[in-house]
């Protein structure tokens, strides 16, 4: 199976000159991270498109499954206006998401990617009353078609939330995020407003390059986010289960 990732950032300025540079690129918080590791381990191939850098997005026949990744861009009416390059990138992504929704291809969105899917399915994206940057306990919904535990801990990091699109199944919710994830078409389409693909190094990268939100009831300190490495291991196992269910839908 061949997948395409849609990356929300810019292309690296140069090829990495050292092992340290390669490691830095590998832990860019906007990159596929553990998604890529899982796909490689399962023998799948993939490409990555950078529409913000002006790269063309893939055609519907160029992939068997599509993953739209997270980024700092905001979609709600309360957000600051996007730059022309961001507007063009989001416009092209919306078009590709609509085409994928109308196909038989699996579609996964994380963070911004999830909210773009929700938006294209008619749900409202709005500013979160309590922005999130923390480990949160999520509760699986009774209608969830995926093999999630009844309760699980995951990393949440967002300033926007979305409603549940019509005819979609709620996957899970948390205290301040009523729709932490949803699925559609018997699990072919999955949207996650949490981040099971992130590891400790990517979390440190995001703290350095995208620290907002900085304060509030939903915000944990850097120390609290990183104090227990086993949290990342547990959510990696959760990601494995999600990906198997998604691609087998």
Coordinates of N, CA and C in Angstrom, one line a residue:
X1 N 0.8 -1.2 0.0 CA 0.0 0.0 0.0 C 0.9 1.2 0.0
X2 N 0.5 2.3 -0.8 CA 1.3 3.5 -0.9 C 0.4 4.6 -0.3
X3 N 1.0 5.4 0.7 CA 0.3 6.5 1.3 C 1.0 7.8 1.0
X4 N 0.2 8.9 1.1 CA 0.8 10.2 1.0 C 0.5 11.0 2.3
X5 N 1.5 11.6 2.8 CA 1.4 12.6 3.9 C 1.3 14.0 3.3
X6 N 0.4 14.8 3.9 CA 0.4 16.2 3.6 C 1.0 16.9 4.8
X7 N 2.1 17.5 4.6 CA 2.9 18.2 5.7 C 2.5 19.7 5.6
X8 N 2.3 20.3 6.8 CA 1.8 21.7 6.9 C 2.9 22.7 6.9
X9 N 4.2 22.3 6.9 CA 5.3 23.2 7.0 C 6.1 23.4 5.7
X10 N 7.2 24.0 5.8 CA 8.1 24.3 4.7 C 9.0 23.1 4.5
X11 N 9.5 23.0 3.2 CA 10.6 22.1 3.0 C 11.9 22.5 3.8
X12 N 12.7 21.5 4.2 CA 14.0 21.8 4.8 C 14.8 22.7 3.9
X13 N 15.5 23.7 4.4 CA 16.3 24.6 3.6 C 17.4 23.9 2.8
X14 N 18.0 22.9 3.4 CA 19.1 22.2 2.8 C 19.1 20.8 3.2
X15 N 19.8 20.0 2.5 CA 20.0 18.6 2.9 C 20.8 18.5 4.2
X16 N 20.5 17.6 5.1 CA 21.2 17.5 6.3 C 22.7 17.2 6.1
X17 N 23.5 18.0 6.9 CA 25.0 17.8 6.7 C 25.5 16.8 7.7
X18 N 24.8 16.4 8.7 CA 25.3 15.6 9.8 C 24.2 14.7 10.4
X19 N 24.6 13.8 11.2 CA 23.6 12.9 11.9 C 22.7 13.7 12.8
X20 N 23.3 14.8 13.4 CA 22.5 15.7 14.2 C 21.4 16.4 13.4
X21 N 21.8 16.9 12.2 CA 20.8 17.5 11.4 C 19.7 16.5 11.0
X22 N 20.1 15.3 10.6 CA 19.1 14.3 10.3 C 18.1 14.0 11.4
X23 N 18.7 13.9 12.6 CA 17.8 13.7 13.8 C 16.9 14.8 14.0
X24 N 17.3 16.1 13.8 CA 16.5 17.2 14.0 C 15.3 17.2 13.0
X25 N 15.6 16.9 11.8 CA 14.5 16.8 10.8 C 13.5 15.6 11.1
X26 N 14.1 14.5 11.6 CA 13.2 13.4 11.9 C 12.3 13.7 13.1
X27 N 12.6 14.7 13.9 CA 11.8 15.0 15.1 C 11.0 16.3 14.9
X28 N 11.0 16.8 13.7 CA 10.1 18.0 13.4 C 8.7 17.7 13.8
X29 N 8.1 18.5 14.7 CA 6.8 18.1 15.2 C 5.7 18.1 14.2
X30 N 5.9 18.7 13.0 CA 4.9 18.6 12.0 C 5.1 17.4 11.0
X31 N 6.1 16.6 11.3 CA 6.4 15.5 10.4 C 5.6 14.3 10.8
X32 N 5.6 13.2 10.0 CA 4.8 12.0 10.3 C 5.2 11.2 11.6
X33 N 6.5 11.4 12.0 CA 7.0 10.8 13.2 C 6.7 9.3 13.3
X34 N 5.9 8.8 14.3 CA 5.7 7.4 14.5 C 4.8 6.8 13.4
X35 N 4.0 7.6 12.8 CA 3.3 7.1 11.6 C 4.2 6.5 10.6
X36 N 5.3 7.2 10.3 CA 6.2 6.8 9.3 C 6.9 5.5 9.8
X37 N 7.3 5.4 11.1 CA 7.9 4.2 11.6 C 7.0 3.0 11.5
X38 N 5.7 3.2 11.8 CA 4.8 2.1 11.7 C 4.6 1.6 10.3
X39 N 4.5 2.6 9.3 CA 4.3 2.2 7.9 C 5.5 1.4 7.4
X40 N 6.7 1.9 7.7 CA 7.9 1.3 7.3 C 8.0 -0.2 7.8
X41 N 7.6 -0.3 9.1 CA 7.7 -1.6 9.7 C 6.7 -2.6 9.1
X42 N 5.6 -2.1 8.6 CA 4.5 -2.9 8.0 C 4.7 -3.1 6.5
X43 N 5.8 -2.5 6.0 CA 6.1 -2.7 4.6 C 5.4 -1.8 3.6
X44 N 4.8 -0.8 4.1 CA 4.1 0.2 3.2 C 5.1 1.2 2.7
X45 N 4.8 1.8 1.6 CA 5.6 2.9 1.1 C 4.8 4.3 1.2
X46 N 5.6 5.4 1.1 CA 4.9 6.7 1.3 C 5.7 7.8 0.7
X47 N 5.0 8.9 0.4 CA 5.6 10.1 0.0 C 5.1 11.2 0.8
X48 N 5.7 12.4 0.8 CA 5.3 13.6 1.6 C 5.2 14.8 0.6
X49 N 4.1 15.5 0.7 CA 3.9 16.7 -0.1 C 3.9 17.9 0.9
X50 N 4.5 19.0 0.4 CA 4.6 20.2 1.2 C 3.9 21.4 0.4
X51 N 2.6 21.5 0.5 CA 1.9 22.5 -0.3 C 2.2 23.9 0.1
X52 N 2.6 24.1 1.4 CA 2.9 25.5 1.8 C 4.2 26.0 1.1
X53 N 5.0 25.0 0.7 CA 6.2 25.4 -0.1 C 6.0 25.4 -1.6
X54 N 4.8 25.3 -2.0 CA 4.4 25.4 -3.4 C 4.4 24.0 -4.1
X55 N 4.6 22.9 -3.4 CA 4.6 21.6 -4.1 C 3.2 21.2 -4.4
X56 N 3.1 20.6 -5.6 CA 1.8 20.1 -6.0 C 1.3 19.0 -5.1
X57 N 0.0 18.9 -4.8 CA -0.6 17.8 -4.1 C -0.8 16.6 -5.0
X58 N -0.8 15.4 -4.4 CA -1.0 14.3 -5.2 C -2.4 14.2 -5.8
X59 N -2.5 13.5 -7.0 CA -3.8 13.2 -7.5 C -4.4 12.1 -6.8
X60 N -5.7 11.9 -6.9 CA -6.4 10.8 -6.2 C -5.9 9.4 -6.6
X61 N -5.3 9.3 -7.8 CA -4.8 8.0 -8.2 C -3.3 7.8 -7.8
X62 N -2.7 8.7 -7.1 CA -1.3 8.6 -6.7 C -1.1 8.0 -5.4
X63 N -2.2 7.6 -4.7 CA -2.1 7.0 -3.3 C -3.2 6.1 -3.1
X64 N -3.0 5.1 -2.2 CA -4.0 4.2 -1.7 C -4.7 4.8 -0.4
X65 N -3.9 5.6 0.3 CA -4.5 6.2 1.5 C -3.8 7.6 1.8
X66 N -4.5 8.5 2.4 CA -4.0 9.8 2.6 C -4.0 10.2 4.1
X67 N -2.9 10.9 4.5 CA -2.8 11.4 5.9 C -2.6 12.9 5.8
X68 N -3.4 13.6 6.5 CA -3.3 15.1 6.5 C -2.8 15.4 7.9
X69 N -1.6 16.0 8.0 CA -0.9 16.1 9.3 C -1.3 17.5 10.0
X70 N -0.8 17.6 11.2 CA -1.1 18.8 12.0 C -0.1 20.0 11.6
X71 N -0.6 21.2 12.0 CA 0.2 22.4 11.7 C -0.3 23.5 12.6
X72 N 0.3 24.7 12.6 CA -0.1 25.8 13.4 C -1.2 26.6 12.9
X73 N -1.6 26.4 11.6 CA -2.6 27.2 11.0 C -4.0 27.0 11.7
X74 N -4.7 28.1 11.7 CA -6.1 28.0 12.4 C -7.2 28.3 11.4
X75 N -8.3 27.7 11.6 CA -9.4 27.7 10.7 C -10.6 28.5 11.1
X76 N -10.8 28.8 12.4 CA -12.0 29.4 12.9 C -12.0 30.9 12.5
X77 N -13.2 31.4 12.5 CA -13.4 32.8 12.1 C -12.7 33.8 13.1
X78 N -12.4 33.4 14.3 CA -11.7 34.2 15.2 C -10.2 34.3 15.0
X79 N -9.7 33.4 14.1 CA -8.2 33.3 13.9 C -7.7 34.5 13.1
X80 N -6.4 34.8 13.3 CA -5.8 35.8 12.4 C -5.8 35.4 11.0
X81 N -6.0 36.3 10.0 CA -6.0 35.9 8.6 C -4.8 35.2 8.2
X82 N -4.9 34.1 7.4 CA -3.8 33.4 6.9 C -3.0 34.2 5.9
X83 N -1.8 33.8 5.7 CA -1.0 34.5 4.6 C -1.5 33.9 3.3
X84 N -1.1 34.6 2.2 CA -1.6 34.1 0.9 C -1.1 32.7 0.6
X85 N 0.1 32.4 1.0 CA 0.6 31.0 0.8 C -0.1 30.0 1.6
X86 N -0.5 30.4 2.9 CA -1.3 29.5 3.7 C -2.7 29.3 3.1
X87 N -3.3 30.4 2.7 CA -4.6 30.3 2.1 C -4.6 29.4 0.9
X88 N -3.6 29.5 0.0 CA -3.5 28.6 -1.2 C -3.3 27.2 -0.7
X89 N -2.4 26.9 0.2 CA -2.2 25.6 0.7 C -3.5 25.0 1.3
X90 N -4.2 25.7 2.1 CA -5.4 25.2 2.7 C -6.5 25.0 1.6
X91 N -6.6 25.9 0.6 CA -7.6 25.7 -0.4 C -7.3 24.4 -1.2
X92 N -6.1 24.1 -1.5 CA -5.8 22.9 -2.2 C -6.0 21.6 -1.4
X93 N -5.7 21.7 -0.1 CA -5.9 20.6 0.8 C -7.4 20.3 0.9
X94 N -8.2 21.4 1.0 CA -9.7 21.2 1.1 C -10.2 20.4 -0.1
X95 N -9.7 20.8 -1.3 CA -10.2 20.2 -2.5 C -9.8 18.7 -2.5
X96 N -8.5 18.4 -2.1 CA -8.1 17.0 -2.1 C -8.8 16.2 -1.0
X97 N -9.1 16.8 0.1 CA -9.9 16.1 1.1 C -11.3 15.7 0.6
X98 N -11.9 16.7 -0.1 CA -13.3 16.4 -0.6 C -13.2 15.3 -1.6
X99 N -12.2 15.3 -2.5 CA -12.1 14.2 -3.5 C -11.8 12.8 -2.8
X100 N -11.0 12.8 -1.7 CA -10.8 11.6 -1.0 C -12.0 11.1 -0.2
X101 N -12.8 12.0 0.3 CA -14.0 11.6 1.0 C -15.0 11.0 0.0
X102 N -14.9 11.4 -1.2 CA -15.8 10.9 -2.3 C -15.3 9.7 -2.9
X103 N -14.1 9.2 -2.5 CA -13.5 8.0 -3.1 C -13.7 6.8 -2.2
X104 N -13.0 5.8 -2.4 CA -13.0 4.6 -1.5 C -11.7 4.5 -0.7
X105 N -10.9 5.6 -0.7 CA -9.5 5.5 -0.1 C -9.6 5.9 1.4
X106 N -8.8 5.3 2.2 CA -8.7 5.7 3.6 C -8.2 7.1 3.8
X107 N -8.7 7.8 4.7 CA -8.3 9.2 5.0 C -8.1 9.3 6.5
X108 N -6.9 9.8 6.9 CA -6.7 10.1 8.3 C -6.2 11.5 8.5
X109 N -6.8 12.2 9.5 CA -6.4 13.6 9.8 C -6.0 13.7 11.3
X110 N -4.9 14.4 11.5 CA -4.5 14.6 12.9 C -4.4 16.1 13.2
X111 N -4.9 16.6 14.3 CA -4.8 18.0 14.6 C -5.5 18.9 13.5
X112 N -4.7 19.8 12.9 CA -5.3 20.6 11.8 C -5.9 19.7 10.7
X113 N -5.3 18.6 10.4 CA -5.8 17.7 9.4 C -7.2 17.2 9.8
X114 N -7.4 16.9 11.1 CA -8.7 16.4 11.5 C -9.7 17.5 11.4
X115 N -9.3 18.7 11.8 CA -10.3 19.9 11.7 C -10.6 20.2 10.3
X116 N -9.7 20.1 9.4 CA -10.0 20.3 7.9 C -11.0 19.3 7.4
X117 N -10.9 18.0 7.9 CA -11.8 17.0 7.5 C -13.2 17.3 8.1
X118 N -13.3 17.7 9.3 CA -14.5 18.1 10.0 C -15.2 19.2 9.2
X119 N -14.4 20.2 8.9 CA -14.9 21.4 8.2 C -15.5 21.0 6.8
X120 N -14.8 20.1 6.1 CA -15.3 19.7 4.8 C -16.5 18.8 4.8
X121 N -16.8 18.2 6.0 CA -17.9 17.4 6.2 C -19.1 18.2 6.9
X122 N -18.9 19.5 7.0 CA -20.0 20.4 7.4 C -20.0 20.8 8.9
X123 N -19.0 20.3 9.6 CA -19.0 20.7 11.0 C -18.3 22.1 11.2
X124 N -18.6 22.7 12.4 CA -18.1 24.0 12.7 C -16.8 23.8 13.4
X125 N -15.8 24.6 13.0 CA -14.5 24.6 13.7 C -14.4 26.0 14.5
X126 N -14.2 25.9 15.8 CA -14.2 27.1 16.6 C -13.0 27.2 17.6
X127 N -12.8 28.3 18.1 CA -11.7 28.4 19.1 C -12.1 27.7 20.4
X128 N -11.1 27.0 20.9 CA -11.4 26.2 22.2 C -11.5 27.2 23.3
X129 N -12.5 26.9 24.2 CA -12.7 27.7 25.4 C -11.5 27.5 26.3
X130 N -11.0 26.3 26.4 CA -9.9 26.0 27.2 C -8.8 25.3 26.2
X131 N -7.9 26.1 25.7 CA -6.8 25.6 24.8 C -6.1 24.5 25.6
X132 N -5.6 23.5 24.8 CA -5.0 22.3 25.3 C -3.5 22.2 25.0
X133 N -2.7 21.9 26.0 CA -1.3 21.5 25.8 C -1.0 20.6 27.0
X134 N -1.4 19.4 26.9 CA -1.3 18.5 28.1 C -1.6 17.1 27.8
X135 N -1.3 16.2 28.7 CA -1.7 14.8 28.7 C -3.1 14.8 29.3
X136 N -4.0 14.2 28.6 CA -5.4 14.2 29.0 C -6.0 12.8 29.0
X137 N -6.9 12.5 29.9 CA -7.6 11.2 29.8 C -8.8 11.3 28.9
X138 N -8.8 10.4 27.9 CA -9.9 10.4 27.0 C -10.8 9.2 27.3
X139 N -12.1 9.4 27.0 CA -13.1 8.3 27.2 C -13.7 7.9 25.9
X140 N -13.6 6.6 25.6 CA -14.1 6.1 24.4 C -15.7 6.2 24.4
X141 N -16.2 6.5 23.2 CA -17.7 6.6 23.1 C -18.3 5.2 22.9
X142 N -19.5 5.1 23.2 CA -20.2 3.8 23.0 C -20.3 3.4 21.5
X143 N -20.3 4.4 20.6 CA -20.4 4.1 19.2 C -19.1 4.0 18.5
X144 N -18.0 4.1 19.2 CA -16.7 4.0 18.5 C -16.5 2.7 17.9
X145 N -16.2 2.7 16.5 CA -16.0 1.4 15.8 C -14.6 0.9 15.9
X146 N -13.7 1.6 16.5 CA -12.2 1.3 16.5 C -11.9 0.6 17.9
X147 N -10.8 -0.1 17.9 CA -10.5 -0.9 19.1 C -9.8 -0.1 20.1
X148 N -10.4 1.0 20.6 CA -9.8 1.9 21.6 C -10.2 1.3 23.0
X149 N -9.3 1.6 24.0 CA -9.6 1.2 25.4 C -10.8 2.1 25.9
X150 N -11.4 1.7 26.9 CA -12.5 2.5 27.5 C -12.0 3.8 28.0
X151 N -10.9 3.9 28.5 CA -10.2 5.1 28.9 C -8.7 5.0 28.5
X152 N -8.2 6.1 28.0 CA -6.7 6.1 27.7 C -6.2 7.5 27.8
X153 N -4.9 7.6 27.9 CA -4.2 8.9 28.0 C -3.6 9.2 26.7
X154 N -3.7 10.5 26.3 CA -3.1 10.9 25.0 C -2.6 12.4 25.1
X155 N -1.7 12.7 24.3 CA -1.2 14.1 24.2 C -2.2 15.0 23.4
X156 N -2.7 16.1 24.0 CA -3.5 17.0 23.3 C -2.8 18.3 23.2
X157 N -3.0 19.0 22.0 CA -2.3 20.2 21.8 C -3.0 21.0 20.7
X158 N -4.0 21.8 21.1 CA -4.8 22.5 20.1 C -5.4 23.8 20.8
X159 N -5.7 24.7 19.9 CA -6.4 25.9 20.3 C -7.8 26.0 19.6
X160 N -8.1 25.0 18.8 CA -9.4 24.9 18.1 C -10.0 23.5 18.4
X161 N -11.3 23.5 18.3 CA -12.1 22.3 18.4 C -13.1 22.2 17.3
X162 N -13.7 21.1 17.0 CA -14.7 21.0 16.0 C -15.9 20.2 16.5
X163 N -17.0 20.4 15.8 CA -18.2 19.7 16.1 C -18.1 18.3 15.5
X164 N -19.1 17.5 15.7 CA -19.2 16.1 15.2 C -20.0 16.2 13.9
X165 N -19.4 15.9 12.7 CA -20.1 16.0 11.4 C -21.3 15.0 11.4
X166 N -22.2 15.3 10.6 CA -23.4 14.5 10.5 C -23.0 13.1 10.0
X167 N -23.7 12.1 10.6 CA -23.5 10.7 10.2 C -22.1 10.1 10.6
X168 N -21.4 10.8 11.4 CA -20.1 10.3 11.9 C -20.2 9.7 13.3
X169 N -19.3 8.8 13.6 CA -19.2 8.2 14.9 C -18.2 8.9 15.8
X170 N -18.6 9.3 17.0 CA -17.7 9.9 17.9 C -16.8 8.8 18.4
X171 N -15.5 9.1 18.4 CA -14.5 8.1 18.9 C -14.2 8.3 20.4
X172 N -14.0 9.5 20.8 CA -13.6 9.7 22.2 C -13.8 11.2 22.5
X173 N -13.8 11.5 23.8 CA -13.9 12.9 24.3 C -13.1 13.0 25.5
X174 N -12.8 14.3 25.9 CA -12.1 14.6 27.1 C -12.8 15.7 27.8
X175 N -12.3 16.1 28.9 CA -12.9 17.2 29.7 C -13.3 18.4 29.0
X176 N -12.3 18.9 28.2 CA -12.5 20.2 27.5 C -12.6 20.0 26.0
X177 N -12.6 18.8 25.5 CA -12.7 18.5 24.1 C -13.8 17.5 23.8
X178 N -15.0 18.0 23.6 CA -16.1 17.0 23.4 C -16.0 16.1 22.2
X179 N -15.3 16.6 21.2 CA -15.0 15.7 20.0 C -13.5 15.6 19.9
X180 N -12.9 14.6 20.5 CA -11.5 14.4 20.4 C -11.1 13.6 19.2
X181 N -12.1 13.0 18.6 CA -11.9 12.2 17.4 C -13.3 11.7 16.8
X182 N -13.3 11.4 15.5 CA -14.5 10.8 15.0 C -14.1 10.0 13.7
X183 N -15.1 9.2 13.3 CA -14.8 8.3 12.1 C -16.1 8.4 11.3
X184 N -15.9 7.9 10.0 CA -17.0 7.9 9.1 C -16.8 6.8 8.1
X185 N -17.9 6.3 7.5 CA -17.9 5.3 6.5 C -17.2 4.0 7.0
X186 N -17.7 3.6 8.2 CA -17.2 2.3 8.8 C -15.7 2.4 9.1
X187 N -15.2 3.5 9.5 CA -13.8 3.7 9.9 C -12.9 4.0 8.7
X188 N -13.4 4.2 7.5 CA -12.4 4.5 6.4 C -11.9 5.9 6.6
X189 N -12.6 6.8 7.2 CA -12.2 8.1 7.5 C -12.1 8.3 9.0
X190 N -10.9 8.7 9.5 CA -10.6 8.9 10.9 C -10.0 10.3 11.1
X191 N -10.5 11.0 12.1 CA -10.0 12.3 12.4 C -9.7 12.4 13.9
X192 N -8.5 12.8 14.3 CA -8.0 12.8 15.7 C -7.6 14.2 16.1
X193 N -8.2 14.8 17.1 CA -7.8 16.0 17.6 C -6.9 15.8 18.8
X194 N -6.1 14.7 18.7 CA -5.0 14.5 19.7 C -3.9 13.9 18.9
X195 N -2.8 13.5 19.6 CA -1.5 13.3 18.9 C -0.8 12.0 19.3
X196 N -1.4 10.9 19.0 CA -0.7 9.6 19.4 C 0.6 9.3 18.6
X197 N 0.9 10.1 17.6 CA 2.1 9.8 16.8 C 3.3 10.6 17.3
X198 N 3.1 11.5 18.3 CA 4.2 12.3 18.8 C 5.1 11.5 19.8
X199 N 6.4 11.8 19.7 CA 7.3 11.2 20.7 C 7.9 12.4 21.5
X200 N 8.8 12.0 22.5 CA 9.3 13.0 23.4 C 10.1 14.1 22.6
X201 N 10.9 13.7 21.6 CA 11.8 14.6 20.9 C 10.9 15.6 20.1
X202 N 9.8 15.1 19.5 CA 8.9 16.0 18.7 C 8.2 16.9 19.7
X203 N 7.9 16.5 20.9 CA 7.2 17.3 21.8 C 8.2 18.5 22.2
X204 N 9.5 18.2 22.4 CA 10.5 19.2 22.7 C 10.6 20.2 21.5
X205 N 10.5 19.7 20.3 CA 10.6 20.5 19.1 C 9.4 21.5 19.1
X206 N 8.2 20.9 19.4 CA 7.0 21.8 19.3 C 7.1 22.8 20.4
X207 N 7.6 22.5 21.6 CA 7.7 23.5 22.7 C 8.7 24.6 22.2
X208 N 9.7 24.3 21.4 CA 10.6 25.3 21.0 C 10.1 26.1 19.9
X209 N 9.3 25.5 19.0 CA 8.9 26.3 17.8 C 7.4 26.7 17.7
X210 N 6.6 26.0 18.5 CA 5.2 26.4 18.6 C 4.7 26.2 20.0
X211 N 5.1 27.1 20.9 CA 4.8 26.9 22.3 C 3.3 27.2 22.7
X212 N 2.6 28.0 21.9 CA 1.2 28.4 22.3 C 0.4 27.1 22.3
X213 N -0.6 27.1 23.2 CA -1.0 28.1 24.2 C 0.0 28.0 25.4
X214 N 0.2 29.2 26.0 CA 1.2 29.3 27.0 C 0.7 29.1 28.5
X215 N -0.6 29.4 28.7 CA -1.1 29.3 30.0 C -2.6 29.0 30.0
X216 N -3.1 28.6 31.2 CA -4.5 28.3 31.3 C -4.7 26.9 31.9
X217 N -6.0 26.5 32.2 CA -6.3 25.3 32.9 C -5.9 24.1 32.1
X218 N -5.8 24.2 30.8 CA -5.5 23.1 29.9 C -4.1 23.0 29.5
X219 N -3.2 23.7 30.2 CA -1.8 23.8 29.8 C -0.9 23.2 30.9
X220 N -0.1 22.3 30.5 CA 0.9 21.7 31.4 C 2.3 22.3 31.1
X221 N 3.1 22.3 32.1 CA 4.5 22.8 32.0 C 5.3 21.8 31.1
X222 N 6.4 22.3 30.6 CA 7.4 21.5 29.9 C 7.7 20.3 30.7
X223 N 8.0 20.5 32.0 CA 8.4 19.4 32.8 C 7.3 18.3 33.0
X224 N 6.1 18.8 33.1 CA 5.0 17.8 33.2 C 4.8 17.0 31.9
X225 N 4.9 17.7 30.8 CA 4.8 17.0 29.5 C 5.8 15.9 29.3
X226 N 7.0 16.1 29.8 CA 8.1 15.2 29.5 C 8.5 14.3 30.6
X227 N 7.9 14.4 31.8 CA 8.4 13.8 33.0 C 8.3 12.2 32.9
X228 N 7.4 11.7 32.2 CA 7.2 10.2 32.1 C 7.3 9.7 30.7
X229 N 8.5 9.2 30.3 CA 8.7 8.7 28.9 C 7.7 7.6 28.6
X230 N 7.2 6.8 29.6 CA 6.4 5.7 29.3 C 5.0 6.1 28.7
X231 N 4.7 7.4 28.9 CA 3.4 7.9 28.3 C 3.5 7.8 26.8
X232 N 4.7 8.2 26.3 CA 4.8 8.1 24.8 C 4.8 6.7 24.3
X233 N 5.4 5.8 25.1 CA 5.3 4.4 24.7 C 3.9 3.9 24.7
X234 N 3.1 4.3 25.7 CA 1.7 3.8 25.7 C 0.9 4.3 24.6
X235 N 1.1 5.6 24.2 CA 0.3 6.1 23.1 C 0.8 5.6 21.8
X236 N 2.1 5.2 21.7 CA 2.6 4.5 20.5 C 1.8 3.2 20.2
X237 N 1.6 2.5 21.3 CA 0.8 1.2 21.2 C -0.6 1.5 20.8
X238 N -1.2 2.6 21.3 CA -2.5 3.0 20.9 C -2.6 3.4 19.4
X239 N -1.5 4.0 18.9 CA -1.4 4.4 17.5 C -1.4 3.1 16.6
X240 N -0.6 2.1 17.0 CA -0.6 0.9 16.3 C -2.0 0.3 16.1
X241 N -2.7 0.3 17.2 CA -4.1 -0.3 17.1 C -5.0 0.5 16.2
X242 N -4.9 1.8 16.3 CA -5.7 2.7 15.4 C -5.4 2.5 14.0
X243 N -4.1 2.5 13.6 CA -3.7 2.3 12.2 C -4.1 1.0 11.6
X244 N -4.0 -0.1 12.4 CA -4.5 -1.4 11.9 C -6.0 -1.3 11.6
X245 N -6.8 -0.8 12.5 CA -8.2 -0.7 12.3 C -8.5 0.2 11.1
X246 N -7.8 1.3 11.0 CA -8.1 2.3 10.0 C -7.9 1.7 8.6
X247 N -6.7 1.1 8.4 CA -6.3 0.6 7.1 C -7.1 -0.7 6.7
X248 N -7.7 -1.4 7.8 CA -8.4 -2.6 7.5 C -9.9 -2.3 7.4
X249 N -10.3 -1.0 7.5 CA -11.7 -0.7 7.5 C -12.3 -1.0 6.1

